[in-house]
PDB file of C-alpha atoms in Angstrom:
ATOM      1  CA  MET A 233      43.374  -5.455 -63.279  1.00  0.00           C
ATOM      2  CA  LYS A 234      46.138  -6.917 -65.469  1.00  0.00           C
ATOM      3  CA  SER A 235      46.361 -10.070 -67.616  1.00  0.00           C
ATOM      4  CA  THR A 236      43.791 -12.866 -67.842  1.00  0.00           C
ATOM      5  CA  PRO A 237      41.854 -14.739 -64.989  1.00  0.00           C
ATOM      6  CA  VAL A 238      43.777 -17.364 -63.282  1.00  0.00           C
ATOM      7  CA  SER A 239      41.961 -20.629 -62.256  1.00  0.00           C
ATOM      8  CA  GLY A 240      42.892 -23.730 -60.016  1.00  0.00           C
ATOM      9  CA  GLY A 241      40.843 -25.863 -62.453  1.00  0.00           C
ATOM     10  CA  ALA A 242      37.761 -27.774 -61.983  1.00  0.00           C
ATOM     11  CA  VAL A 243      38.309 -29.727 -58.898  1.00  0.00           C
ATOM     12  CA  VAL A 244      35.055 -30.854 -57.177  1.00  0.00           C
ATOM     13  CA  SER A 245      35.845 -30.695 -53.385  1.00  0.00           C
ATOM     14  CA  GLU A 246      34.589 -30.014 -49.815  1.00  0.00           C
ATOM     15  CA  VAL A 247      37.557 -27.847 -49.131  1.00  0.00           C
ATOM     16  CA  VAL A 248      38.067 -24.557 -50.848  1.00  0.00           C
ATOM     17  CA  LEU A 249      41.230 -22.397 -50.425  1.00  0.00           C
ATOM     18  CA  ILE A 250      40.842 -18.837 -51.188  1.00  0.00           C
ATOM     19  CA  GLY A 251      43.645 -16.210 -51.944  1.00  0.00           C
ATOM     20  CA  GLN A 252      43.753 -12.566 -52.495  1.00  0.00           C
ATOM     21  CA  ALA A 253      44.406 -12.459 -56.366  1.00  0.00           C
ATOM     22  CA  PRO A 254      47.079 -13.963 -58.620  1.00  0.00           C
ATOM     23  CA  GLY A 255      50.641 -12.402 -58.425  1.00  0.00           C
ATOM     24  CA  PRO A 256      52.554 -11.248 -61.433  1.00  0.00           C
ATOM     25  CA  ARG A 257      53.899 -14.870 -62.462  1.00  0.00           C
ATOM     26  CA  GLU A 258      50.688 -16.822 -62.028  1.00  0.00           C
ATOM     27  CA  PRO A 259      49.019 -15.777 -65.384  1.00  0.00           C
ATOM     28  CA  ALA A 260      51.910 -17.177 -67.313  1.00  0.00           C
ATOM     29  CA  LEU A 261      52.231 -20.252 -65.147  1.00  0.00           C
ATOM     30  CA  LYS A 262      48.396 -20.761 -65.485  1.00  0.00           C
ATOM     31  CA  ARG A 263      47.824 -21.735 -61.940  1.00  0.00           C
ATOM     32  CA  PRO A 264      47.358 -19.916 -58.490  1.00  0.00           C
ATOM     33  CA  PHE A 265      50.083 -20.090 -55.875  1.00  0.00           C
ATOM     34  CA  ALA A 266      52.655 -20.971 -58.556  1.00  0.00           C
ATOM     35  CA  HIS A 267      55.502 -19.122 -57.203  1.00  0.00           C
ATOM     36  CA  THR A 268      57.325 -18.749 -53.771  1.00  0.00           C
ATOM     37  CA  ALA A 269      54.253 -18.168 -51.720  1.00  0.00           C
ATOM     38  CA  GLY A 270      52.888 -21.218 -53.304  1.00  0.00           C
ATOM     39  CA  GLN A 271      56.057 -23.123 -52.212  1.00  0.00           C
ATOM     40  CA  THR A 272      55.616 -21.927 -48.764  1.00  0.00           C
ATOM     41  CA  LEU A 273      51.930 -22.739 -48.720  1.00  0.00           C
ATOM     42  CA  PHE A 274      52.489 -26.352 -50.195  1.00  0.00           C
ATOM     43  CA  ARG A 275      55.156 -27.017 -47.588  1.00  0.00           C
ATOM     44  CA  TRP A 276      52.694 -26.093 -44.724  1.00  0.00           C
ATOM     45  CA  PHE A 277      50.268 -28.675 -46.220  1.00  0.00           C
ATOM     46  CA  GLU A 278      52.989 -31.208 -46.639  1.00  0.00           C
ATOM     47  CA  GLN A 279      54.239 -30.893 -43.026  1.00  0.00           C
ATOM     48  CA  PHE A 280      50.944 -30.743 -41.352  1.00  0.00           C
ATOM     49  CA  CYS A 281      48.651 -32.840 -43.639  1.00  0.00           C
ATOM     50  CA  GLY A 282      50.908 -35.184 -45.422  1.00  0.00           C
ATOM     51  CA  MET A 283      49.577 -33.976 -48.761  1.00  0.00           C
ATOM     52  CA  ASN A 284      52.252 -32.733 -51.201  1.00  0.00           C
ATOM     53  CA  GLU A 285      51.608 -30.021 -54.028  1.00  0.00           C
ATOM     54  CA  ALA A 286      50.067 -32.342 -56.449  1.00  0.00           C
ATOM     55  CA  ALA A 287      47.819 -33.911 -54.008  1.00  0.00           C
ATOM     56  CA  VAL A 288      46.612 -30.253 -52.747  1.00  0.00           C
ATOM     57  CA  ARG A 289      45.961 -29.026 -56.332  1.00  0.00           C
ATOM     58  CA  SER A 290      44.064 -32.241 -57.254  1.00  0.00           C
ATOM     59  CA  THR A 291      41.797 -32.461 -54.191  1.00  0.00           C
ATOM     60  CA  ILE A 292      41.274 -28.769 -53.007  1.00  0.00           C
ATOM     61  CA  TYR A 293      39.437 -26.231 -54.983  1.00  0.00           C
ATOM     62  CA  PHE A 294      41.391 -23.019 -55.408  1.00  0.00           C
ATOM     63  CA  ALA A 295      39.624 -19.650 -55.593  1.00  0.00           C
ATOM     64  CA  ALA A 296      40.446 -16.023 -55.081  1.00  0.00           C
ATOM     65  CA  VAL A 297      38.909 -12.738 -54.109  1.00  0.00           C
ATOM     66  CA  CYS A 298      39.939 -11.362 -57.433  1.00  0.00           C
ATOM     67  CA  ARG A 299      40.963 -13.487 -60.377  1.00  0.00           C
ATOM     68  CA  CYS A 300      43.389 -11.326 -62.371  1.00  0.00           C
ATOM     69  CA  PHE A 301      46.670  -9.854 -61.200  1.00  0.00           C
ATOM     70  CA  PRO A 302      45.762  -6.378 -59.808  1.00  0.00           C
ATOM     71  CA  GLY A 303      49.329  -4.871 -60.846  1.00  0.00           C
ATOM     72  CA  LYS A 304      51.886  -3.366 -58.848  1.00  0.00           C
ATOM     73  CA  SER A 305      51.526  -0.490 -56.275  1.00  0.00           C
ATOM     74  CA  PRO A 306      53.695   2.720 -56.448  1.00  0.00           C
ATOM     75  CA  GLY A 307      55.965   1.036 -53.868  1.00  0.00           C
ATOM     76  CA  GLY A 308      56.584  -1.832 -55.998  1.00  0.00           C
ATOM     77  CA  THR A 309      54.456  -4.514 -54.059  1.00  0.00           C
ATOM     78  CA  ASP A 310      51.613  -6.317 -55.409  1.00  0.00           C
ATOM     79  CA  ARG A 311      48.609  -3.812 -55.391  1.00  0.00           C
ATOM     80  CA  VAL A 312      45.663  -4.941 -53.084  1.00  0.00           C
ATOM     81  CA  PRO A 313      42.447  -4.861 -55.194  1.00  0.00           C
ATOM     82  CA  ALA A 314      40.300  -2.052 -54.660  1.00  0.00           C
ATOM     83  CA  PRO A 315      36.595  -2.341 -53.207  1.00  0.00           C
ATOM     84  CA  ASP A 316      35.106  -1.978 -56.619  1.00  0.00           C
ATOM     85  CA  GLU A 317      37.310  -4.564 -58.024  1.00  0.00           C
ATOM     86  CA  ILE A 318      36.309  -6.937 -55.116  1.00  0.00           C
ATOM     87  CA  ARG A 319      32.646  -6.389 -55.766  1.00  0.00           C
ATOM     88  CA  ASN A 320      33.031  -6.970 -59.418  1.00  0.00           C
ATOM     89  CA  CYS A 321      34.537 -10.427 -58.836  1.00  0.00           C
ATOM     90  CA  SER A 322      32.547 -11.392 -55.868  1.00  0.00           C
ATOM     91  CA  SER A 323      29.853 -13.196 -57.874  1.00  0.00           C
ATOM     92  CA  TRP A 324      32.391 -15.692 -59.053  1.00  0.00           C
ATOM     93  CA  MET A 325      33.379 -16.830 -55.479  1.00  0.00           C
ATOM     94  CA  ASN A 326      29.649 -16.594 -54.426  1.00  0.00           C
ATOM     95  CA  GLU A 327      28.712 -18.992 -57.108  1.00  0.00           C
ATOM     96  CA  GLU A 328      31.618 -21.319 -56.447  1.00  0.00           C
ATOM     97  CA  ILE A 329      30.507 -21.581 -52.913  1.00  0.00           C
ATOM     98  CA  LYS A 330      26.790 -22.378 -54.022  1.00  0.00           C
ATOM     99  CA  ILE A 331      27.963 -25.034 -56.294  1.00  0.00           C
ATOM    100  CA  LEU A 332      30.611 -26.742 -54.096  1.00  0.00           C
ATOM    101  CA  THR A 333      28.701 -26.401 -50.786  1.00  0.00           C
ATOM    102  CA  PRO A 334      32.094 -26.680 -48.927  1.00  0.00           C
ATOM    103  CA  HIS A 335      32.562 -28.010 -45.406  1.00  0.00           C
ATOM    104  CA  LEU A 336      35.807 -26.097 -45.057  1.00  0.00           C
ATOM    105  CA  ILE A 337      37.028 -22.849 -46.434  1.00  0.00           C
ATOM    106  CA  VAL A 338      40.582 -21.675 -45.930  1.00  0.00           C
ATOM    107  CA  PRO A 339      41.048 -18.009 -46.612  1.00  0.00           C
ATOM    108  CA  VAL A 340      44.836 -17.107 -47.063  1.00  0.00           C
ATOM    109  CA  GLY A 341      45.780 -13.563 -46.145  1.00  0.00           C
ATOM    110  CA  ARG A 342      44.156 -10.536 -44.739  1.00  0.00           C
ATOM    111  CA  LEU A 343      41.942  -9.673 -47.871  1.00  0.00           C
ATOM    112  CA  ALA A 344      40.560 -13.131 -48.106  1.00  0.00           C
ATOM    113  CA  ILE A 345      39.835 -13.517 -44.464  1.00  0.00           C
ATOM    114  CA  ALA A 346      38.087 -10.165 -44.434  1.00  0.00           C
ATOM    115  CA  GLN A 347      35.460 -11.521 -47.031  1.00  0.00           C
ATOM    116  CA  PHE A 348      34.141 -13.694 -44.248  1.00  0.00           C
ATOM    117  CA  ILE A 349      34.931 -12.345 -40.755  1.00  0.00           C
ATOM    118  CA  GLU A 350      35.785  -8.998 -39.236  1.00  0.00           C
ATOM    119  CA  PHE A 351      39.134  -8.583 -37.422  1.00  0.00           C
ATOM    120  CA  THR A 352      41.688  -6.185 -36.452  1.00  0.00           C
ATOM    121  CA  LYS A 353      44.820  -8.229 -36.057  1.00  0.00           C
ATOM    122  CA  LEU A 354      45.884 -11.599 -37.386  1.00  0.00           C
ATOM    123  CA  GLU A 355      46.548 -12.801 -33.848  1.00  0.00           C
ATOM    124  CA  GLU A 356      42.719 -12.478 -33.100  1.00  0.00           C
ATOM    125  CA  ILE A 357      41.776 -15.092 -35.802  1.00  0.00           C
ATOM    126  CA  ILE A 358      44.750 -17.332 -37.055  1.00  0.00           C
ATOM    127  CA  GLY A 359      44.868 -20.621 -35.040  1.00  0.00           C
ATOM    128  CA  ARG A 360      41.021 -20.602 -34.622  1.00  0.00           C
ATOM    129  CA  LYS A 361      38.097 -22.236 -36.467  1.00  0.00           C
ATOM    130  CA  PHE A 362      34.877 -20.098 -37.092  1.00  0.00           C
ATOM    131  CA  ARG A 363      31.479 -21.148 -38.375  1.00  0.00           C
ATOM    132  CA  ALA A 364      30.965 -18.800 -41.311  1.00  0.00           C
ATOM    133  CA  HIS A 365      28.027 -18.112 -43.955  1.00  0.00           C
ATOM    134  CA  ARG A 366      28.119 -16.824 -47.398  1.00  0.00           C
ATOM    135  CA  ALA A 367      26.195 -17.385 -50.634  1.00  0.00           C
ATOM    136  CA  GLY A 368      23.424 -19.211 -48.575  1.00  0.00           C
ATOM    137  CA  GLN A 369      25.969 -21.837 -47.377  1.00  0.00           C
ATOM    138  CA  SER A 370      27.306 -22.467 -43.898  1.00  0.00           C
ATOM    139  CA  PHE A 371      30.955 -23.877 -43.410  1.00  0.00           C
ATOM    140  CA  ASP A 372      33.882 -24.042 -41.202  1.00  0.00           C
ATOM    141  CA  LEU A 373      36.466 -21.360 -41.702  1.00  0.00           C
ATOM    142  CA  ILE A 374      40.075 -21.713 -40.680  1.00  0.00           C
ATOM    143  CA  PRO A 375      42.160 -18.672 -41.644  1.00  0.00           C
ATOM    144  CA  LEU A 376      45.763 -18.681 -42.540  1.00  0.00           C
ATOM    145  CA  PRO A 377      48.247 -15.858 -42.837  1.00  0.00           C
ATOM    146  CA  HIS A 378      49.619 -15.051 -46.367  1.00  0.00           C
ATOM    147  CA  PRO A 379      52.705 -17.088 -47.145  1.00  0.00           C
ATOM    148  CA  SER A 380      54.536 -14.368 -48.826  1.00  0.00           C
ATOM    149  CA  GLY A 381      58.262 -14.100 -48.132  1.00  0.00           C
ATOM    150  CA  ALA A 382      57.724 -10.471 -47.724  1.00  0.00           C
ATOM    151  CA  SER A 383      55.860 -10.951 -44.498  1.00  0.00           C
ATOM    152  CA  PRO A 384      57.770 -12.136 -41.300  1.00  0.00           C
ATOM    153  CA  TRP A 385      54.502 -12.783 -39.364  1.00  0.00           C
ATOM    154  CA  PRO A 386      54.389 -16.596 -39.919  1.00  0.00           C
ATOM    155  CA  LYS A 387      57.980 -16.910 -38.989  1.00  0.00           C
ATOM    156  CA  ILE A 388      58.009 -15.188 -35.629  1.00  0.00           C
ATOM    157  CA  PRO A 389      56.137 -15.333 -32.417  1.00  0.00           C
ATOM    158  CA  PRO A 390      53.322 -15.372 -32.004  1.00  0.00           C
ATOM    159  CA  GLY A 391      52.699 -15.839 -35.717  1.00  0.00           C
ATOM    160  CA  LYS A 392      54.661 -19.039 -36.007  1.00  0.00           C
ATOM    161  CA  GLN A 393      52.768 -20.735 -33.227  1.00  0.00           C
ATOM    162  CA  LEU A 394      49.378 -19.504 -34.283  1.00  0.00           C
ATOM    163  CA  LEU A 395      50.144 -20.704 -37.872  1.00  0.00           C
ATOM    164  CA  GLU A 396      51.079 -24.255 -36.580  1.00  0.00           C
ATOM    165  CA  LYS A 397      47.867 -24.273 -34.538  1.00  0.00           C
ATOM    166  CA  ALA A 398      45.836 -23.464 -37.662  1.00  0.00           C
ATOM    167  CA  MET A 399      47.449 -25.923 -39.881  1.00  0.00           C
ATOM    168  CA  ARG A 400      46.785 -28.645 -37.214  1.00  0.00           C
ATOM    169  CA  LYS A 401      43.229 -27.472 -37.098  1.00  0.00           C
ATOM    170  CA  ILE A 402      43.098 -27.997 -40.973  1.00  0.00           C
ATOM    171  CA  ALA A 403      44.893 -31.319 -40.700  1.00  0.00           C
ATOM    172  CA  ARG A 404      42.368 -32.636 -38.299  1.00  0.00           C
ATOM    173  CA  HIS A 405      39.214 -31.382 -40.018  1.00  0.00           C
ATOM    174  CA  PRO A 406      36.800 -34.199 -41.353  1.00  0.00           C
ATOM    175  CA  ALA A 407      36.790 -32.601 -44.708  1.00  0.00           C
ATOM    176  CA  ILE A 408      40.485 -33.036 -45.110  1.00  0.00           C
ATOM    177  CA  HIS A 409      40.226 -36.737 -43.803  1.00  0.00           C
ATOM    178  CA  VAL A 410      37.431 -37.213 -46.349  1.00  0.00           C
ATOM    179  CA  LEU A 411      39.747 -36.033 -49.175  1.00  0.00           C
ATOM    180  CA  LYS A 412      42.527 -38.208 -47.943  1.00  0.00           C
ATOM    181  CA  GLN A 413      40.315 -41.278 -47.815  1.00  0.00           C
ATOM    182  CA  LYS A 414      38.689 -40.800 -51.161  1.00  0.00           C
ATOM    183  CA  ASN A 415      42.191 -40.161 -52.786  1.00  0.00           C
ATOM    184  CA  LYS A 416      44.243 -42.449 -50.659  1.00  0.00           C
ATOM    185  CA  PHE A 417      46.914 -39.860 -49.974  1.00  0.00           C
ATOM    186  CA  GLY A 418      49.015 -41.328 -47.266  1.00  0.00           C
ATOM    187  CA  SER A 419      52.312 -40.304 -45.723  1.00  0.00           C
ATOM    188  CA  GLN A 420      54.303 -42.553 -48.187  1.00  0.00           C
ATOM    189  CA  GLU A 421      52.442 -41.414 -51.375  1.00  0.00           C
ATOM    190  CA  SER A 422      52.576 -37.676 -50.426  1.00  0.00           C
ATOM    191  CA  ARG A 423      56.258 -37.682 -50.107  1.00  0.00           C
ATOM    192  CA  SER A 424      56.955 -39.035 -53.636  1.00  0.00           C
TER     193      SER A 424
END
């Protein structure tokens, strides 16, 4: 693993978003989803939930399977963390789930989703809500594909339609409604 851990900050929330690991730019920018994948992710939340990036970052807790940038693979893409690296970091996510007792977890990308449910293809799970358990807690799980520009999956059928279905489920989830009510994020404020 490279660089220092990246954190979304101390946000107490009933909603937790979990990514794979920071990319190469996130350590310098000191926040998760700080580059192009983040721009796409926040565009999804704006479009379907009426929450801009500031609203999402201030009301949803950001976690990751691994907290440090894993480095590049020989092919030049971001390296997927190895099983031992995932095991070494798993206590952080488990403790966060115990402390926050979330009502909704949104795992983003294959590696994050695989920490909660088994699947073969994204088509089997994107657009669905699951009841999941981890760290002694039960919660709803609504998986999202990774918003990386390198993956065409969320842009073409059936991925595009399944992504929209998943985002509508997130937007309708009671935990999102609670966040919006507590913080008074309405459509006018979220567009500013």
